[in-house]
Short mmCIF file of C-alpha atoms and ligand atoms in Angstrom, two decimals:
data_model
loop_
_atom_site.label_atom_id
_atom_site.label_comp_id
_atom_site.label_asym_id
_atom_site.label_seq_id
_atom_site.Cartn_x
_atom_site.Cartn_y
_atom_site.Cartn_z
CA UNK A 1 -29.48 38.25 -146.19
CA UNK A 2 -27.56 40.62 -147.81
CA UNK A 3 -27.48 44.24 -149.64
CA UNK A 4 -25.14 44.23 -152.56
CA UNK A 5 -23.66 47.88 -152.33
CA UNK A 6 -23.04 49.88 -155.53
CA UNK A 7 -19.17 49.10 -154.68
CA UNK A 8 -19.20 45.27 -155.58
CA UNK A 9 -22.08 45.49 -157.78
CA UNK A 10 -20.11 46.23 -160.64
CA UNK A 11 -17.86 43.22 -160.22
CA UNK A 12 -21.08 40.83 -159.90
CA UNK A 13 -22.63 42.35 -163.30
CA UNK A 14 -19.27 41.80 -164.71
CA UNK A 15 -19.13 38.17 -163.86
CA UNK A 16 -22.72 37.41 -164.42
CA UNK A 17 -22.04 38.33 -168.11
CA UNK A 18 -19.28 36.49 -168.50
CA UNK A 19 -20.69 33.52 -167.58
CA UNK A 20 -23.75 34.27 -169.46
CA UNK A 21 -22.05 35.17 -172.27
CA UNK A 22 -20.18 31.81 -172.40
CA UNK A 23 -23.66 29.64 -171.83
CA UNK A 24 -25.03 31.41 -174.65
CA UNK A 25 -22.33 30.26 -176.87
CA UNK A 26 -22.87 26.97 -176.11
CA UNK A 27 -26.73 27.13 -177.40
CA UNK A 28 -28.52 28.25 -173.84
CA UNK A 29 -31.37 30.27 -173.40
CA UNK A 30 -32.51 31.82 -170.50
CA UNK A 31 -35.74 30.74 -168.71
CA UNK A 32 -37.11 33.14 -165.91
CA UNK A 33 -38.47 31.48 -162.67
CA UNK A 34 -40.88 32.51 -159.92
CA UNK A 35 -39.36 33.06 -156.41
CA UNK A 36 -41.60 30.77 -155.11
CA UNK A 37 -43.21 27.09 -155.46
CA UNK A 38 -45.66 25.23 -154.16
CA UNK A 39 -44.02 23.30 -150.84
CA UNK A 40 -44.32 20.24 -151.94
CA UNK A 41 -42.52 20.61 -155.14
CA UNK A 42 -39.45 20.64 -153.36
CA UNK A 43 -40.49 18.37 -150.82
CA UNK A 44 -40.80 15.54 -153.78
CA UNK A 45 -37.86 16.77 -155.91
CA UNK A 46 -35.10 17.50 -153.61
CA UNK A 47 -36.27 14.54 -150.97
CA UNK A 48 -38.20 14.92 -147.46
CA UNK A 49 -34.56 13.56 -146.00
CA UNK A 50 -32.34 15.95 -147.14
CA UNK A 51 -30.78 19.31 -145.06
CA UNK A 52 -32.62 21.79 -147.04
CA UNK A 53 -36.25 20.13 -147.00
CA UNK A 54 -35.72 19.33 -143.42
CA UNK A 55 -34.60 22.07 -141.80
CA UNK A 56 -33.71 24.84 -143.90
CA UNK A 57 -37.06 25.78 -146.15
CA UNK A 58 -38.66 29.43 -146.10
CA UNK A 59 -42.28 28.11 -146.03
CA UNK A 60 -45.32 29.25 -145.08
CA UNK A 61 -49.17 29.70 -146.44
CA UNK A 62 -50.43 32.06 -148.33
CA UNK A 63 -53.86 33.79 -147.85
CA UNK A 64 -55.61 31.04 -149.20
CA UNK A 65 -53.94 28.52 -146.51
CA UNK A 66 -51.67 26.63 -149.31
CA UNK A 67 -48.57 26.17 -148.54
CA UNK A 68 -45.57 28.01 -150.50
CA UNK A 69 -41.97 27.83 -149.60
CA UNK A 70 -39.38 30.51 -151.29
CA UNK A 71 -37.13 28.36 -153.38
CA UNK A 72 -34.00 27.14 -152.09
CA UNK A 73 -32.67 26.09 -155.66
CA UNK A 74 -33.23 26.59 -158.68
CA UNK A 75 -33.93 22.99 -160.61
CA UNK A 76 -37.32 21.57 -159.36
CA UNK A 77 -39.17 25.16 -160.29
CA UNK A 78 -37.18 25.14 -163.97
CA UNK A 79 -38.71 21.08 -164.44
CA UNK A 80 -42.23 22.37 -162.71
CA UNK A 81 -41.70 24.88 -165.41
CA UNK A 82 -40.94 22.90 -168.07
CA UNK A 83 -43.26 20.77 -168.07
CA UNK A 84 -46.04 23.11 -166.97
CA UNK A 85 -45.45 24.79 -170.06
CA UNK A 86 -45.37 21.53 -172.69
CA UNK A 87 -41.17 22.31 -172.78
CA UNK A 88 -40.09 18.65 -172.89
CA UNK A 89 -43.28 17.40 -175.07
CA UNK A 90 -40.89 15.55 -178.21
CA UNK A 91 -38.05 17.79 -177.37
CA UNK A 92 -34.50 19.10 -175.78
CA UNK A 93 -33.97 21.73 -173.71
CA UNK A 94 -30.65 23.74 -172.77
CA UNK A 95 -31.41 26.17 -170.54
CA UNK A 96 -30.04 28.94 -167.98
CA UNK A 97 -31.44 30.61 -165.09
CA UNK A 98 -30.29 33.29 -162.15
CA UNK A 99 -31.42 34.83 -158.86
CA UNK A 100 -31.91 34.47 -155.71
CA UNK A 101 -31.95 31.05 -153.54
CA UNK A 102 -33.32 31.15 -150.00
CA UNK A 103 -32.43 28.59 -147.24
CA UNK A 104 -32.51 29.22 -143.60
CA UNK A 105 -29.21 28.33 -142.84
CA UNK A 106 -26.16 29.02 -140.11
CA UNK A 107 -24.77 32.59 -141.98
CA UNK A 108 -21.62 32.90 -142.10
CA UNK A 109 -18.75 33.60 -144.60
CA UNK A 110 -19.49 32.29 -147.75
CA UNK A 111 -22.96 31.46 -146.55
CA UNK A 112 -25.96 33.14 -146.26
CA UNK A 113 -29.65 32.62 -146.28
CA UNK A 114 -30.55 34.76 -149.37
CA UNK A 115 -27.55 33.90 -152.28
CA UNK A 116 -27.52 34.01 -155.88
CA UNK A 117 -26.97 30.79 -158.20
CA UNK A 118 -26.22 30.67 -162.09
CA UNK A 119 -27.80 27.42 -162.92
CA UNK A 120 -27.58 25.83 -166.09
CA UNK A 121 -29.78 22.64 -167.15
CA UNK A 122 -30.05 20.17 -169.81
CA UNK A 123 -33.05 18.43 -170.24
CA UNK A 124 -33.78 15.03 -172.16
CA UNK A 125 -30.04 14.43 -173.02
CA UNK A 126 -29.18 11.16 -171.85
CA UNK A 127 -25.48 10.70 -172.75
CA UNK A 128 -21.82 11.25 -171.19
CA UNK A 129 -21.89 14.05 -174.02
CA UNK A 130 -23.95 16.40 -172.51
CA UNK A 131 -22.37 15.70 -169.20
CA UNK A 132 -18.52 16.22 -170.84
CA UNK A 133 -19.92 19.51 -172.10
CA UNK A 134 -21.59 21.11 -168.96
CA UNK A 135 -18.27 20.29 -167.27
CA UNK A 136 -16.03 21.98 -170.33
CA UNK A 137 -18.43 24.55 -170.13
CA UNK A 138 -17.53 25.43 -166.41
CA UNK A 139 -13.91 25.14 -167.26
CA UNK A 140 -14.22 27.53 -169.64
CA UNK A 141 -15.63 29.86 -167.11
CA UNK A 142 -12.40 29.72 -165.10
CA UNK A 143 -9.70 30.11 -167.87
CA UNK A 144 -11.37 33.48 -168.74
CA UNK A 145 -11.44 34.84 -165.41
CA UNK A 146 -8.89 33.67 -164.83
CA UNK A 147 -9.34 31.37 -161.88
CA UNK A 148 -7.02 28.84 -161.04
CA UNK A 149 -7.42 28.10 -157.68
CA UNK A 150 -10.10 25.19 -158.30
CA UNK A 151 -10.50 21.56 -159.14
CA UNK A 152 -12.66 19.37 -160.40
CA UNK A 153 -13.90 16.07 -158.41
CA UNK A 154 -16.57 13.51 -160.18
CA UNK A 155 -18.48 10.85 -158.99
CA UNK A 156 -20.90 8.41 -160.48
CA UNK A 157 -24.10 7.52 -158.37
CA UNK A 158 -25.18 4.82 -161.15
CA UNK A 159 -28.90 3.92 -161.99
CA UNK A 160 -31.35 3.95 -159.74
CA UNK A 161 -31.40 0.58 -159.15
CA UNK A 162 -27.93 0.53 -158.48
CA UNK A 163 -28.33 3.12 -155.82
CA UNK A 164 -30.85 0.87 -154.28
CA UNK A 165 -28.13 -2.09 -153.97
CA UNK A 166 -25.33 -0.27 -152.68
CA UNK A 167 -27.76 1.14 -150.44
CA UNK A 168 -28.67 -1.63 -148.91
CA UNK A 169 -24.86 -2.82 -148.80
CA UNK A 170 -24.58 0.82 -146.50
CA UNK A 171 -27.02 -0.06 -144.38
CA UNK A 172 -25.62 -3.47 -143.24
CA UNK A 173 -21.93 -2.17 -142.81
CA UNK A 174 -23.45 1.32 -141.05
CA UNK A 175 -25.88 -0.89 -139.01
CA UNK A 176 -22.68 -3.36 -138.42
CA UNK A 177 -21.14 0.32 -136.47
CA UNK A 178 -24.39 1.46 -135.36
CA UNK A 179 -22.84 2.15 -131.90
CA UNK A 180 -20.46 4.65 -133.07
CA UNK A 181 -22.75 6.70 -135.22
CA UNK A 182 -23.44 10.10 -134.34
CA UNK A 183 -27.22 11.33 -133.84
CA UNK A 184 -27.54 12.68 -137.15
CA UNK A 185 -26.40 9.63 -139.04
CA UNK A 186 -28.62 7.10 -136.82
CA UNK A 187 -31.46 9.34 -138.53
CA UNK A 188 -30.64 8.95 -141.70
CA UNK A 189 -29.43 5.24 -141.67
CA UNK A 190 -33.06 4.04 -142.43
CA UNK A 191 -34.30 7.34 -144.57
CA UNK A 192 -31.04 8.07 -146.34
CA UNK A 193 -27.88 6.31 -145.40
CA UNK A 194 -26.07 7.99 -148.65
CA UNK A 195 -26.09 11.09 -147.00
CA UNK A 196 -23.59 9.72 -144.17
CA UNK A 197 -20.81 10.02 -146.41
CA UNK A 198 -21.76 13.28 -146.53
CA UNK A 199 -21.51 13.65 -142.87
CA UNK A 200 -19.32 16.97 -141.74
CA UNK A 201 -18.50 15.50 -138.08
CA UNK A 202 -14.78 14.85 -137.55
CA UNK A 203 -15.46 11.62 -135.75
CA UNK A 204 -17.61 9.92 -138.24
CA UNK A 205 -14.41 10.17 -140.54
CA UNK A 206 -12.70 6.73 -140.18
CA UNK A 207 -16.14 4.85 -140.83
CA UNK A 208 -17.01 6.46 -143.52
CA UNK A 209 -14.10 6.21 -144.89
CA UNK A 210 -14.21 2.25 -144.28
CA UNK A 211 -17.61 2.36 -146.07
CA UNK A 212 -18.31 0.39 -149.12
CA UNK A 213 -17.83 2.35 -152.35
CA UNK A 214 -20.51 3.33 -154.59
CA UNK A 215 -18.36 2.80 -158.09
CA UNK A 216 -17.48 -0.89 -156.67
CA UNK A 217 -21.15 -1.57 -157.45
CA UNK A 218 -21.77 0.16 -160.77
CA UNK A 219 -23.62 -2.42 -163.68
CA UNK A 220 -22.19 -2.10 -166.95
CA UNK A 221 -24.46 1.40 -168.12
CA UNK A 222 -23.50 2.83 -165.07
CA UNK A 223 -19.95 1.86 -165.46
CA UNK A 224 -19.97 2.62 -169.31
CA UNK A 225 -21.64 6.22 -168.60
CA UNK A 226 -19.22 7.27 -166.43
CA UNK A 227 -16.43 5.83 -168.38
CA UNK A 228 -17.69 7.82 -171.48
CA UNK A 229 -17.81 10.71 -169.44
CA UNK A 230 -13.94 10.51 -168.17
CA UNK A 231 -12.85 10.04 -171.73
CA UNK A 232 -14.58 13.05 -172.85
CA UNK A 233 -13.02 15.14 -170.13
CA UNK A 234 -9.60 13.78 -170.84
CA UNK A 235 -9.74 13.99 -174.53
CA UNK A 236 -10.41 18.18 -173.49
CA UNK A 237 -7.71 18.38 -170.98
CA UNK A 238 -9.83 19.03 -168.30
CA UNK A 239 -7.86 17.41 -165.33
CA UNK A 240 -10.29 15.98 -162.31
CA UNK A 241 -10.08 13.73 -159.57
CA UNK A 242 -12.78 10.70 -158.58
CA UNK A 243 -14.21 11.27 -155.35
CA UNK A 244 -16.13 8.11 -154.95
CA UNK A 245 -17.60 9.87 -151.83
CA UNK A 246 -19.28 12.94 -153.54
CA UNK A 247 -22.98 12.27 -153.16
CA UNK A 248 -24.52 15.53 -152.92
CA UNK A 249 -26.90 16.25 -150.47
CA UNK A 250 -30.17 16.27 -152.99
CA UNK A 251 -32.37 13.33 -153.19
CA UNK A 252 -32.99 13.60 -157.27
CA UNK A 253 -29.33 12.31 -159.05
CA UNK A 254 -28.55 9.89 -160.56
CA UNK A 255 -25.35 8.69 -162.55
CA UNK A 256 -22.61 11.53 -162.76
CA UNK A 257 -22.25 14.04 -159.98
CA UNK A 258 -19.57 16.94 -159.98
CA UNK A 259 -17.97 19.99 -158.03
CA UNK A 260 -15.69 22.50 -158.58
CA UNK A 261 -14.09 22.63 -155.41
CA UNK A 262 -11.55 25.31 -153.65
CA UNK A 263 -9.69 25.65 -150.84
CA UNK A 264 -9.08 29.67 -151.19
CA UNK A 265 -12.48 30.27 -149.67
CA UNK A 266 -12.22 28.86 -145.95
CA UNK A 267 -14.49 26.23 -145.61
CA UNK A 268 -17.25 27.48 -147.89
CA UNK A 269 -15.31 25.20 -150.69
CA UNK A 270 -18.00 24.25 -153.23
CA UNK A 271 -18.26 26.89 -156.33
CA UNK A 272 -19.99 24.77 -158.45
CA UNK A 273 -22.23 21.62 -158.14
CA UNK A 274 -24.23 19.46 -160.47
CA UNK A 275 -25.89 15.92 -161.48
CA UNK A 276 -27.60 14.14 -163.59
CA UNK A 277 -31.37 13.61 -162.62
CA UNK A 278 -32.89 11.31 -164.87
CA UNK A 279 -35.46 10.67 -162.26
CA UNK A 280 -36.82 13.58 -161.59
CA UNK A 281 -39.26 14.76 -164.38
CA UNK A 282 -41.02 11.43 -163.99
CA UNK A 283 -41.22 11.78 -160.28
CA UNK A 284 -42.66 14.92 -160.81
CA UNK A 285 -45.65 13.62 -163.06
CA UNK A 286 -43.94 13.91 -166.43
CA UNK A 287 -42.91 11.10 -169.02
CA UNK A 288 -39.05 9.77 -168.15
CA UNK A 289 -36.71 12.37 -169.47
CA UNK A 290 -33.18 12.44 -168.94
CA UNK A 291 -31.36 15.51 -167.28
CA UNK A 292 -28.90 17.05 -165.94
CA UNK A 293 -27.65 20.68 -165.14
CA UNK A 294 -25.14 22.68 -162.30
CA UNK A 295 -25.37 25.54 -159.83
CA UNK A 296 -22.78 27.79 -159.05
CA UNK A 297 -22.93 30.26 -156.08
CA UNK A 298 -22.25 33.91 -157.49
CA UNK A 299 -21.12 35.16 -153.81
CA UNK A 300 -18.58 32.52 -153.89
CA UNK A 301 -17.71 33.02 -157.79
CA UNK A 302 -17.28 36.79 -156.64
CA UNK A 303 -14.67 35.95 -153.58
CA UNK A 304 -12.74 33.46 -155.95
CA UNK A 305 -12.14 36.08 -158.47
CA UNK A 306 -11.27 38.56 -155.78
CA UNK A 307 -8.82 36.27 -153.85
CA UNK A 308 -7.64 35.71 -157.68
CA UNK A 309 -6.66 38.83 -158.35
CA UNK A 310 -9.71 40.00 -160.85
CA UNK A 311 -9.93 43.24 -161.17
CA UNK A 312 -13.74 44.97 -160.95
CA UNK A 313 -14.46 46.81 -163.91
CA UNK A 314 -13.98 50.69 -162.70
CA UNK A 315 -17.57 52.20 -162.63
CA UNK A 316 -15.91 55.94 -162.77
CA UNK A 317 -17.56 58.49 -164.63
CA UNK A 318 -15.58 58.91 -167.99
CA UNK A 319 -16.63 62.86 -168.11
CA UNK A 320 -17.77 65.38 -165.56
CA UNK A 321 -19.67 68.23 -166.91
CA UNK A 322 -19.54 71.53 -165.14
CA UNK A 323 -21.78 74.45 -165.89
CA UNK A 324 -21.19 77.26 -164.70
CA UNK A 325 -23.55 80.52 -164.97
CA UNK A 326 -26.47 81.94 -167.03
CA UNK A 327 -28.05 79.33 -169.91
CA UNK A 328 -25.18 76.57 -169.28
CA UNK A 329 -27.10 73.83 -167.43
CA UNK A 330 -29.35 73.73 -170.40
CA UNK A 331 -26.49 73.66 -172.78
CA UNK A 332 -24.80 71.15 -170.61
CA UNK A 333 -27.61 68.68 -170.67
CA UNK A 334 -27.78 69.24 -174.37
CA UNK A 335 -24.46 68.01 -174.93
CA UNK A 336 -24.26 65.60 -172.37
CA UNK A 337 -27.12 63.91 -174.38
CA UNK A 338 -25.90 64.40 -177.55
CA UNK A 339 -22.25 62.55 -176.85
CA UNK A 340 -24.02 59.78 -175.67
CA UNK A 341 -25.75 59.62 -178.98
CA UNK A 342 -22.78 59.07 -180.60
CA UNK A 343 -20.29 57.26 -178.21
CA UNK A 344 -21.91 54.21 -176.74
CA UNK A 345 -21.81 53.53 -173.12
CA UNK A 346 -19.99 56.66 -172.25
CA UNK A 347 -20.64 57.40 -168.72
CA UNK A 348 -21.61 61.19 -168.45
CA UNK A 349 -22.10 62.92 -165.10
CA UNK A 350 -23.56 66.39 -165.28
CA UNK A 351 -22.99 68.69 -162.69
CA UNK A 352 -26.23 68.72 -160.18
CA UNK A 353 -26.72 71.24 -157.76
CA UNK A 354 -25.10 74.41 -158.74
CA UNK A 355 -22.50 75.39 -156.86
CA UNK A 356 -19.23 77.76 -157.89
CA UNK A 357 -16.79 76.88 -160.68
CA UNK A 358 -14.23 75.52 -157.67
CA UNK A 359 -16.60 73.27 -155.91
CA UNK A 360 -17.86 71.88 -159.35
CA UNK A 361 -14.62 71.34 -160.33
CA UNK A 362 -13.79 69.56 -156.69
CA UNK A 363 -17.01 67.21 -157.44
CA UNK A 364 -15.56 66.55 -160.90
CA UNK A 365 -11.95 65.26 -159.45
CA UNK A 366 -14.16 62.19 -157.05
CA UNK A 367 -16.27 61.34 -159.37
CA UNK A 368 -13.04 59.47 -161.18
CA UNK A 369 -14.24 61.14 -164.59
CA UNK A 370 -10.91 60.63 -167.14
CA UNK A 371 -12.37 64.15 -168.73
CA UNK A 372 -13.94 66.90 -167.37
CA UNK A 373 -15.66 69.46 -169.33
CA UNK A 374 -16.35 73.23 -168.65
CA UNK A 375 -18.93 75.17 -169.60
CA UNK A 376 -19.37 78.80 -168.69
CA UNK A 377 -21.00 82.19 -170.22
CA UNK A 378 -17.60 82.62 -172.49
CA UNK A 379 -17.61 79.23 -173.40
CA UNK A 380 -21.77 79.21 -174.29
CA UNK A 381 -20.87 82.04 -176.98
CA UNK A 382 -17.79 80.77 -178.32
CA UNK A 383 -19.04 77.36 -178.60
CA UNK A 384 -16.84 75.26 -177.00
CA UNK A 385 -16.13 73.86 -173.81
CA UNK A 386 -12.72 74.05 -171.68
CA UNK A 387 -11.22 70.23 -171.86
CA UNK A 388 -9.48 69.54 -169.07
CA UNK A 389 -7.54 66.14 -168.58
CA UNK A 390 -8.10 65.27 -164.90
CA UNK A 391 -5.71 62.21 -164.60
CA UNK A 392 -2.62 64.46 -165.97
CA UNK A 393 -0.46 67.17 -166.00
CA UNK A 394 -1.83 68.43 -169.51
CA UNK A 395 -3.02 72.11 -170.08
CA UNK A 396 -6.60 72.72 -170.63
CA UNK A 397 -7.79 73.23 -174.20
CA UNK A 398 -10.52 74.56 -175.72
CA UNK A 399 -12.95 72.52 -178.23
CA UNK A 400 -15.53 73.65 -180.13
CA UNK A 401 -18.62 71.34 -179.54
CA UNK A 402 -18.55 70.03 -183.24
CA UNK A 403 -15.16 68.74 -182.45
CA UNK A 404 -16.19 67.44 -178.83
CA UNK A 405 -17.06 63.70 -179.87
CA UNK A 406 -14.77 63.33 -181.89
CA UNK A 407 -11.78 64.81 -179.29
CA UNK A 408 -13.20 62.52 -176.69
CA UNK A 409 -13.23 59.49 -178.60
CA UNK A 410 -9.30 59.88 -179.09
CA UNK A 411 -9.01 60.97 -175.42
CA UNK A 412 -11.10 58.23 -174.22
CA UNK A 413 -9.25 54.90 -175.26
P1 ATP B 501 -22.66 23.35 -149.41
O1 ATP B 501 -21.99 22.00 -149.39
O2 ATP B 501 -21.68 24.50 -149.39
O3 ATP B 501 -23.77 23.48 -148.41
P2 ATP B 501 -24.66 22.66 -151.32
O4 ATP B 501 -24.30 21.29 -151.73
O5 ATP B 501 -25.75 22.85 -150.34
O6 ATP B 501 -23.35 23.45 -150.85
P3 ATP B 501 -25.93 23.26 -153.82
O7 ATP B 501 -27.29 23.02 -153.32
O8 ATP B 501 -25.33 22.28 -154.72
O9 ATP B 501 -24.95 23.54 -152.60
O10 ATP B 501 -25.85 24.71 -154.48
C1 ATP B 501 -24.97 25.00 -155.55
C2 ATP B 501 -23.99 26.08 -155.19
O11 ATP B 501 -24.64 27.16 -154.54
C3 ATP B 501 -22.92 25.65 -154.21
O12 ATP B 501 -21.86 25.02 -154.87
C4 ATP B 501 -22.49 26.97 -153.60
O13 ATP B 501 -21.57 27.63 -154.44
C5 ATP B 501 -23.77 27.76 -153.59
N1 ATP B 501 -24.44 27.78 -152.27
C6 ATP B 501 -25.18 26.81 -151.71
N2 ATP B 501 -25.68 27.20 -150.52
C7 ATP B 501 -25.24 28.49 -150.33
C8 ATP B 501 -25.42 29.46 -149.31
N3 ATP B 501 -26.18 29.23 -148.25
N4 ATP B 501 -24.82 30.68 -149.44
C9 ATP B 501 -24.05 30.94 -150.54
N5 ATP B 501 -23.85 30.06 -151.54
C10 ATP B 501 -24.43 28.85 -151.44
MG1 MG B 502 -25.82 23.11 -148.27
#
């Protein structure tokens, strides 16, 4: 778990309101979460045979013995929300969420057990539309930062029912190689074959590549879904692959699955994942309603736009105040409050702490300020303040303090 210092926090503000900014302007609105659930919310969303519900949950019981588990993602506490609150009663929901995920896993780069996901959901749209648009959506997000360094790969898991065949079809040919299955994927042969295409072991490789594949066995709504959904992307220019073995590792999807992959990032490669999971409202108690949303890891958004190039918004004071001598602190403050009255989101730092004209002045250079401003007995009874420009070679002027907004504003951009 980590502590975002003050020197990358300005980046990760920046990029959260980029990305928030472009959700918004596709008709989201935010819903806030609790941190955590009841355990068995995510025991029934996400699956009992799945990574994070079997080994990497932050659970334990409360004072009252029940059992609570910090959440490890985001979309089974947004549909417990939902529908706790009548949200999908006779109607649609786009939504957006952020914060912190928890999952006890190995930490290293990229990973970590406490990160921070942007999720975005769309809840009782049924169609290759919505799907098309959630993907544009992300796309969008990378042209204006700027990010070129990732791709797109798509799958389609079908209906449920044709998860259940093609299931069965992995079974026999897994069963059929049973001997040279690894521990992990013996496990999951009768619980959750899918997820040995998702194995990570180097020598599991060759069979699962020899493995039936899941869009050989699409029925015609399956088939038509994800053909809609290619069309849509195409007829946008977004460019992506087919990786017929993309299953990700959650229990709840259904139809399309998607991730924005890169390989700029080591082997932390996924940015952004997401599904459709028109299961998982009813599974939860509610009527049938058709979903489907995406996560993206902000620690791994950050690194991308870093290894990118992005540049982090400077968080440098734009003027340094110094007051110097009898009555100027309160004269300072006066005026430090007054320009940010009338020029918004000026960043002011007035001089703290006393100190001599030269060791003000020394405090004013590192604080980055553009401008720094001096204020001493002369200056309180003329009315103006010295203007000094501290990125250049120009002469220090005086200006009065009616003029002082006005001279900034022309200094300042
Ligand atoms: P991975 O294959 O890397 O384990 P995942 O499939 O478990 O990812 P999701 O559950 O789909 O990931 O989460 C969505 C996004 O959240 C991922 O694409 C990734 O960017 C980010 N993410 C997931 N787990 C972590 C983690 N432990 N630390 C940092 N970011 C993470
Ligand atoms: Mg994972």
């Amino acid at each position: 778990m980590n502590d975002i210092l003050p020197d990358v926090t300005g980046t990760w503000r920046y990029l959260e309101s980029i990305v928030q900014e472009i959700v918004e302007s596709y008709g989201y609105s935010e819903i806030r979460l609790p941190l955590m659930e009841h355990t068995e919310l995510f025991k029934r969303s996400i699956g009992e045979v799945t990574d994070i519900v079997e080994k990497e949950m932050y659970t334990f019981p409360d004072r009252n013995g029940e059992s609570l588990t910090l959440r490890p993602e985001a979309t089974a506490g947004l549909v417990r929300a939902g529908m706790t609150n009548g949200l999908f009663h006779n109607q649609k929901q786009k939504l957006w969420t952020s914060g912190p995920m928890f999952r006890y896993e190995k930490p290293q780069q990229g990973r970590y057990r406490q990160f921070y996901q942007f999720d975005v959901e769309a809840v009782g749209y049924s169609g290759p539309d919505v799907d098309a648009e959630l993907i544009i959506m992300s796309a969008r997000m990378w042209q204006r930062l700027a990010i070129s360094k990732i791709s797109l790969q798509i799958n389609s898991l079908g209906t449920p029912a044709v998860r259940e065949r093609y299931r069965a079809e992995l079974v026999e040919y897994f069963s059929g190689v049973k001997n040279q299955l690894d521990e992990d994927s013996i496990r999951r042969l009768e619980q959750n074959p899918l997820r040995i295409l998702d194995s990570k072991n180097p020598d599991m490789q060759a069979i699962v590549d020899a493995a039936p594949i899941m869009l050989d066995y699409l029925d015609e709504e399956s088939a038509a879904h994800f053909a809609g959904l290619r069309a849509l992307l195409e007829a946008a220019g977004v460019t992506y692959t087919v990786n017929p073995r993309l299953v990700r590792g959650l229990d709840y999807y259904s139809h399309t699955v998607f991730e924005w992959v890169t390989d700029a990032l080591g082997s932390q490669g996924a940015v952004c994942s997401g599904g459709r999971y028109d299961g998982l409202v009813e599974k939860l108690g509610g009527r049938a309603t058709p979903a489907i949303g995406w996560a993206m890891g902000i620690e791994r958004l950050v690194a991308l736009y870093e290894v990118s190039g992005g540049e982090a918004p400077t968080s440098d004071a734009d003027v340094y105040i110094a007051a110097v001598g009898e009555g100027t602190l309160e004269r300072a403050f006066s005026l430090a409050e007054e320009l940010r009255d009338s020029i918004t989101g000026i960043r002011i730092e007035t001089n703290l702490g006393g100190g001599s004209f030269k060791s003000q002045m020394k405090r004013a250079d590192k604080s980055g300020a553009a401008v720094a401003l001096i204020l001493g007995e002369q200056e309180l009874a003329d009315g103006c303040v010295g203007f000094k420009a501290m990125r250049s070679t120009e002469e220090q002027i005086s200006v009065a303090f009616d003029q002082l907004a006005e001279t900034l504003k022309k200094k300042l951009n």
